[in-house]
Amino acid sequence: MTDLQPAGPPLALTARVPAVDPARLVAELVPPPHFASASFESYVPDAAHGSQAAAVARLRGAAQTIGRPAASSWWKKRRAQPEAVYLDGGFGVGKTHLLAALAHAVTAAGQRAAFGTFVEYTNLVGALGFRQTVDALAAYRLVCIDEFELDDPGDTVLMSRLLRELADHGVALAATSNTLPGSLGEGRFAADDFLREIQALAARFDVLRVDGDDYRHRSVEHGEALPDDVVQAVAAGRDGATLDDFGALLDHLATVHPSKYGALLDGVSLVGLTGVHAVRKQDVALRLVVLVDRLYDRDVPVLLGGGGTDELFSQEMRRGGYRKKYYRALSRLGALASEGAALAAAAQVRPAPGA
């Protein structure tokens, strides 16, 4: 074990104010690094759940249809009913893997496929405006929406309208919904809710049921809290690491549009946070959720000082309308914090005497 002797001041996320060209926001709509190699071949259907193999077969067919080159300039107008599929299943059955595999297959066929989470698309509308977003996405053959969220009526209506306009432009659509970790009832299957919310488009979507158990056997993890001085020392000793006071970072996030949170993490290999504490305000908590999603997409480990994830979101928040977001964030942040704690252990850093 070594004493704390920081090598120098690491970077700080609070010192970053990213300026993002709108073209970059659109260009980044690709499967995240976590699913960069996802394919139909690498998805192993559970023989006990035939719906998994059936979903793979259906999506392979969809990829072939969507991937065919346009025969003429009026191809889109002739295809009045482009492909539209919705993957309906429980937590951890591989829906995102399959969605990413579909995007990769269409891209491999020489066509353009956009892939993003529900939040990324709503943030894109916020950054570009609705009409510019439609124009940008209409150039794609396929638009994939991961974790379609039904907890914000305004955003749901916005996304429903966006999907309708894209479908009218001949763009194929594919979506999944977010689910609660370990849920056995509410939130496990959301097809009825999804179809009700998209209303005019409901008849166009082919619902693919993906049954099965959570292949990760994952529950909400509680990120291990580290002493703040350990967080500081580990961050100081790693290239590309950042170090921030948790409260200061939350304040900074309010000054950066959520569509730029990905750019905020450019070149970051590790995020160190000191003084982690409970978040009491919902708007602050929701911004944190978006940041955690971008960290998870990029597989960036996190060092959590202070209280870690313990009581990060209140019981009231976890019972409220945005509970799915908070449970997802806790699960993801817990996993990233476990990776960060492992890095700290490997660095053989110990707390300062009396810490």
XYZ file of C-alpha atoms in Angstrom:
355
model
C 0.000 0.000 0.000
C 1.167 3.546 -0.689
C 0.475 6.825 1.042
C -1.528 9.525 -0.670
C 0.839 11.593 -2.770
C -1.111 13.142 -5.641
C 1.048 13.596 -8.716
C -0.671 16.800 -9.747
C -4.063 18.392 -10.255
C -6.294 16.278 -12.509
C -8.806 17.699 -14.939
C -12.190 18.922 -13.711
C -15.516 18.467 -15.480
C -16.635 21.760 -13.973
C -13.912 23.522 -15.985
C -15.350 22.207 -19.234
C -17.954 24.087 -21.247
C -18.279 22.044 -24.434
C -19.345 23.731 -27.658
C -20.937 21.073 -29.830
C -21.671 21.486 -33.502
C -25.207 20.272 -34.295
C -23.755 17.941 -36.926
C -21.850 16.137 -34.187
C -25.024 15.514 -32.178
C -26.515 13.733 -35.169
C -23.292 11.933 -36.085
C -23.054 10.510 -32.547
C -26.369 8.678 -32.923
C -24.668 5.288 -33.177
C -24.630 2.269 -30.840
C -22.475 3.165 -27.813
C -19.099 1.492 -27.197
C -20.810 -0.888 -24.772
C -22.628 -2.409 -27.784
C -20.098 -1.639 -30.510
C -19.704 -5.321 -31.418
C -23.315 -6.415 -30.882
C -24.573 -8.676 -33.649
C -27.285 -11.239 -34.259
C -24.564 -13.901 -34.164
C -23.328 -12.821 -30.727
C -26.835 -12.929 -29.254
C -27.352 -16.424 -27.853
C -31.099 -17.204 -27.573
C -32.216 -19.089 -24.496
C -33.632 -22.406 -25.681
C -36.170 -22.245 -22.840
C -37.679 -19.085 -24.336
C -38.526 -19.545 -28.007
C -39.509 -15.892 -28.374
C -35.828 -14.930 -28.289
C -34.921 -16.954 -31.397
C -38.128 -15.748 -33.066
C -37.155 -12.127 -32.380
C -33.708 -12.669 -33.894
C -35.235 -14.216 -37.023
C -37.746 -11.372 -37.379
C -35.052 -8.726 -36.955
C -32.773 -10.430 -39.471
C -35.608 -10.181 -41.963
C -36.182 -6.542 -41.063
C -32.480 -5.802 -41.557
C -32.593 -7.334 -45.037
C -35.679 -5.320 -45.982
C -34.356 -2.043 -44.608
C -30.906 -2.649 -46.042
C -32.024 -3.007 -49.643
C -30.810 -0.141 -51.841
C -33.397 2.308 -53.113
C -34.454 1.456 -56.643
C -35.198 5.056 -57.556
C -35.586 8.565 -56.146
C -39.251 7.881 -55.443
C -38.545 4.752 -53.407
C -39.517 6.341 -50.100
C -42.856 7.508 -51.436
C -43.686 4.017 -52.704
C -42.921 2.432 -49.352
C -45.967 3.726 -47.504
C -45.465 1.320 -44.625
C -41.794 1.192 -43.632
C -40.658 -1.410 -41.117
C -41.592 -0.588 -37.527
C -40.732 -3.027 -34.741
C -40.981 -2.796 -30.978
C -39.030 -5.120 -28.665
C -41.128 -5.847 -25.586
C -39.495 -7.717 -22.753
C -38.265 -7.734 -19.207
C -35.084 -6.355 -17.768
C -31.862 -7.930 -19.014
C -33.190 -10.123 -21.856
C -30.956 -8.459 -24.455
C -33.309 -5.963 -26.087
C -30.636 -3.283 -26.444
C -28.202 -5.862 -27.841
C -30.750 -6.824 -30.492
C -31.540 -3.205 -31.301
C -27.842 -2.432 -31.734
C -27.424 -5.585 -33.844
C -30.203 -4.364 -36.138
C -28.513 -0.973 -36.512
C -25.152 -2.608 -37.254
C -26.703 -4.964 -39.842
C -28.407 -2.108 -41.673
C -25.186 -0.087 -41.639
C -23.238 -3.089 -42.955
C -25.711 -3.255 -45.850
C -24.657 0.252 -46.842
C -27.607 2.151 -45.383
C -27.662 4.780 -42.647
C -28.961 3.829 -39.204
C -29.361 6.164 -36.225
C -29.235 4.742 -32.694
C -29.944 6.650 -29.510
C -31.842 6.554 -26.273
C -35.202 8.252 -25.875
C -33.499 10.993 -23.846
C -30.861 11.579 -26.513
C -33.548 12.179 -29.128
C -35.548 14.556 -26.927
C -32.310 16.402 -26.120
C -31.565 16.578 -29.841
C -34.927 18.241 -30.432
C -34.103 20.674 -27.638
C -30.759 21.524 -29.226
C -31.747 21.659 -32.905
C -35.471 22.344 -32.859
C -38.177 19.942 -33.970
C -38.159 20.657 -37.701
C -34.371 20.501 -38.005
C -34.372 17.213 -36.115
C -36.940 15.729 -38.498
C -34.918 16.913 -41.495
C -31.702 15.440 -40.086
C -33.186 12.056 -39.172
C -35.223 11.752 -42.375
C -31.918 11.167 -44.170
C -31.563 7.833 -42.342
C -33.035 4.543 -43.479
C -33.529 3.358 -39.871
C -33.975 5.170 -36.553
C -33.575 3.102 -33.364
C -34.925 4.397 -30.037
C -33.650 2.572 -26.978
C -35.470 2.786 -23.637
C -38.585 4.560 -24.848
C -39.795 6.373 -21.741
C -43.428 6.739 -20.784
C -43.022 8.694 -17.565
C -43.024 12.233 -19.007
C -46.244 13.031 -20.922
C -44.737 16.009 -22.728
C -41.678 14.123 -23.977
C -43.812 11.123 -24.921
C -46.090 13.265 -27.096
C -43.035 14.916 -28.633
C -41.460 11.572 -29.494
C -44.729 10.196 -30.853
C -44.966 13.166 -33.203
C -41.329 12.736 -34.246
C -41.848 9.049 -35.030
C -44.976 9.818 -37.033
C -43.179 12.364 -39.187
C -40.216 10.052 -39.738
C -42.512 7.180 -40.717
C -44.259 9.503 -43.168
C -40.828 10.129 -44.708
C -40.382 6.379 -45.184
C -37.917 5.908 -42.312
C -37.983 2.490 -40.660
C -38.346 2.535 -36.868
C -37.282 0.218 -34.051
C -37.751 0.746 -30.329
C -37.414 -0.819 -26.891
C -38.765 0.368 -23.562
C -37.054 0.792 -20.232
C -38.011 -1.534 -17.397
C -37.526 -1.688 -13.658
C -34.712 -3.908 -12.384
C -36.164 -7.126 -10.987
C -39.735 -6.063 -11.656
C -42.165 -8.956 -11.774
C -45.250 -6.918 -12.514
C -45.440 -3.221 -13.262
C -42.940 -2.168 -15.878
C -41.984 -5.680 -16.953
C -43.820 -5.573 -20.252
C -44.844 -2.187 -21.625
C -46.207 -2.913 -25.103
C -49.764 -1.844 -24.298
C -48.554 1.440 -22.800
C -46.207 2.067 -25.727
C -48.867 1.426 -28.365
C -51.379 3.601 -26.537
C -48.959 6.525 -26.314
C -47.890 6.479 -29.957
C -51.567 6.339 -30.982
C -51.625 6.976 -34.749
C -48.527 4.848 -35.285
C -49.631 1.893 -33.179
C -51.025 -0.117 -36.099
C -47.714 0.124 -37.949
C -45.598 -1.441 -35.200
C -44.918 -5.152 -35.033
C -44.500 -6.049 -31.347
C -41.782 -8.649 -30.776
C -42.063 -10.278 -27.372
C -38.674 -11.181 -25.861
C -39.274 -13.396 -22.850
C -36.588 -14.659 -20.517
C -34.679 -14.142 -17.317
C -32.251 -11.321 -16.621
C -29.094 -12.825 -18.134
C -26.971 -10.556 -15.930
C -28.931 -11.543 -12.808
C -28.509 -7.892 -11.967
C -30.115 -5.970 -9.160
C -29.548 -2.386 -8.137
C -25.927 -2.181 -7.065
C -24.729 0.138 -4.337
C -21.514 1.791 -5.423
C -18.789 1.408 -2.864
C -17.978 4.711 -1.194
C -14.278 5.564 -0.980
C -12.597 8.110 1.308
C -12.359 11.433 -0.479
C -8.571 11.513 -0.190
C -8.338 8.129 -1.915
C -10.523 9.451 -4.727
C -8.237 12.460 -5.049
C -5.050 10.382 -5.118
C -6.283 7.804 -7.627
C -7.642 10.497 -9.951
C -4.369 12.437 -9.743
C -2.384 9.376 -10.732
C -4.345 8.421 -13.856
C -4.116 10.018 -17.276
C -7.421 11.354 -18.499
C -9.036 11.277 -15.050
C -11.215 14.093 -13.767
C -11.828 15.165 -10.193
C -14.792 17.226 -8.997
C -16.721 18.062 -5.890
C -20.102 16.407 -6.341
C -22.143 19.478 -5.426
C -20.094 21.715 -7.723
C -20.563 19.267 -10.594
C -24.332 19.199 -10.086
C -24.360 23.003 -10.249
C -22.259 22.905 -13.418
C -24.579 20.433 -15.126
C -27.354 23.018 -14.881
C -25.287 25.303 -17.142
C -24.651 22.676 -19.853
C -27.382 21.412 -22.189
C -27.894 17.662 -21.614
C -27.234 17.022 -25.313
C -23.626 18.064 -24.599
C -23.001 15.734 -21.669
C -21.339 13.258 -24.000
C -18.917 15.951 -25.197
C -18.267 16.832 -21.560
C -16.676 13.391 -21.247
C -14.430 13.576 -24.325
C -11.100 11.943 -23.547
C -12.095 11.111 -19.961
C -10.841 7.741 -18.692
C -12.019 7.966 -15.073
C -14.351 10.276 -13.133
C -13.577 11.044 -9.493
C -16.270 12.595 -7.308
C -15.744 13.764 -3.737
C -18.424 14.655 -1.221
C -21.157 12.587 -2.871
C -24.434 13.219 -1.070
C -28.184 12.768 -1.440
C -29.836 14.731 -4.246
C -33.035 16.388 -3.064
C -34.320 18.284 -6.117
C -35.893 16.410 -9.002
C -34.499 18.587 -11.801
C -30.993 18.146 -10.407
C -31.506 14.399 -10.069
C -32.716 14.039 -13.651
C -29.651 15.843 -14.990
C -27.495 13.447 -12.974
C -29.360 10.510 -14.531
C -28.439 11.747 -18.019
C -24.781 12.097 -17.037
C -24.741 8.569 -15.623
C -26.219 7.253 -18.873
C -23.446 8.931 -20.889
C -20.798 7.549 -18.496
C -22.256 4.062 -18.855
C -22.447 4.310 -22.644
C -18.742 5.122 -22.673
C -17.743 2.564 -19.980
C -16.082 5.273 -17.852
C -15.316 4.012 -14.302
C -16.308 6.283 -11.407
C -14.668 6.865 -8.021
C -17.363 7.777 -5.503
C -16.354 9.623 -2.377
C -18.638 10.815 0.390
C -21.721 8.659 0.790
C -21.509 6.783 -2.516
C -24.869 5.758 -3.938
C -26.389 5.177 -0.513
C -29.616 7.225 -0.414
C -28.469 9.149 -3.495
C -32.099 9.343 -4.585
C -34.764 9.514 -1.895
C -37.420 6.858 -1.340
C -39.983 9.381 -2.552
C -38.113 9.771 -5.847
C -37.791 6.023 -6.258
C -41.550 5.642 -5.791
C -42.491 8.541 -8.060
C -43.130 8.936 -11.763
C -39.438 8.890 -12.689
C -38.591 5.800 -10.643
C -37.430 3.811 -13.666
C -34.850 6.469 -14.476
C -33.542 6.468 -10.909
C -33.306 2.693 -10.619
C -31.501 2.531 -13.951
C -29.077 5.237 -12.819
C -28.400 3.478 -9.509
C -27.728 0.194 -11.263
C -25.417 1.782 -13.807
C -23.613 4.065 -11.375
C -23.167 1.164 -8.968
C -21.545 -0.908 -11.703
C -19.230 1.941 -12.726
C -18.343 2.619 -9.084
C -17.436 -1.053 -8.601
C -15.017 -0.690 -11.516
C -13.625 2.469 -9.953
C -13.163 0.788 -6.574
C -11.292 -2.055 -8.285
C -8.953 0.484 -9.911
C -8.363 2.114 -6.529
C -7.542 -1.265 -4.990
C -5.162 -2.087 -7.841
C -3.429 1.267 -7.346
C -2.741 0.225 -3.724
C -3.698 3.612 -2.356
C -4.576 3.880 1.312
C -6.276 6.678 3.223
C -4.145 9.305 4.940
C -3.624 8.725 8.686
C -6.670 9.795 10.662
C -8.942 9.839 7.587
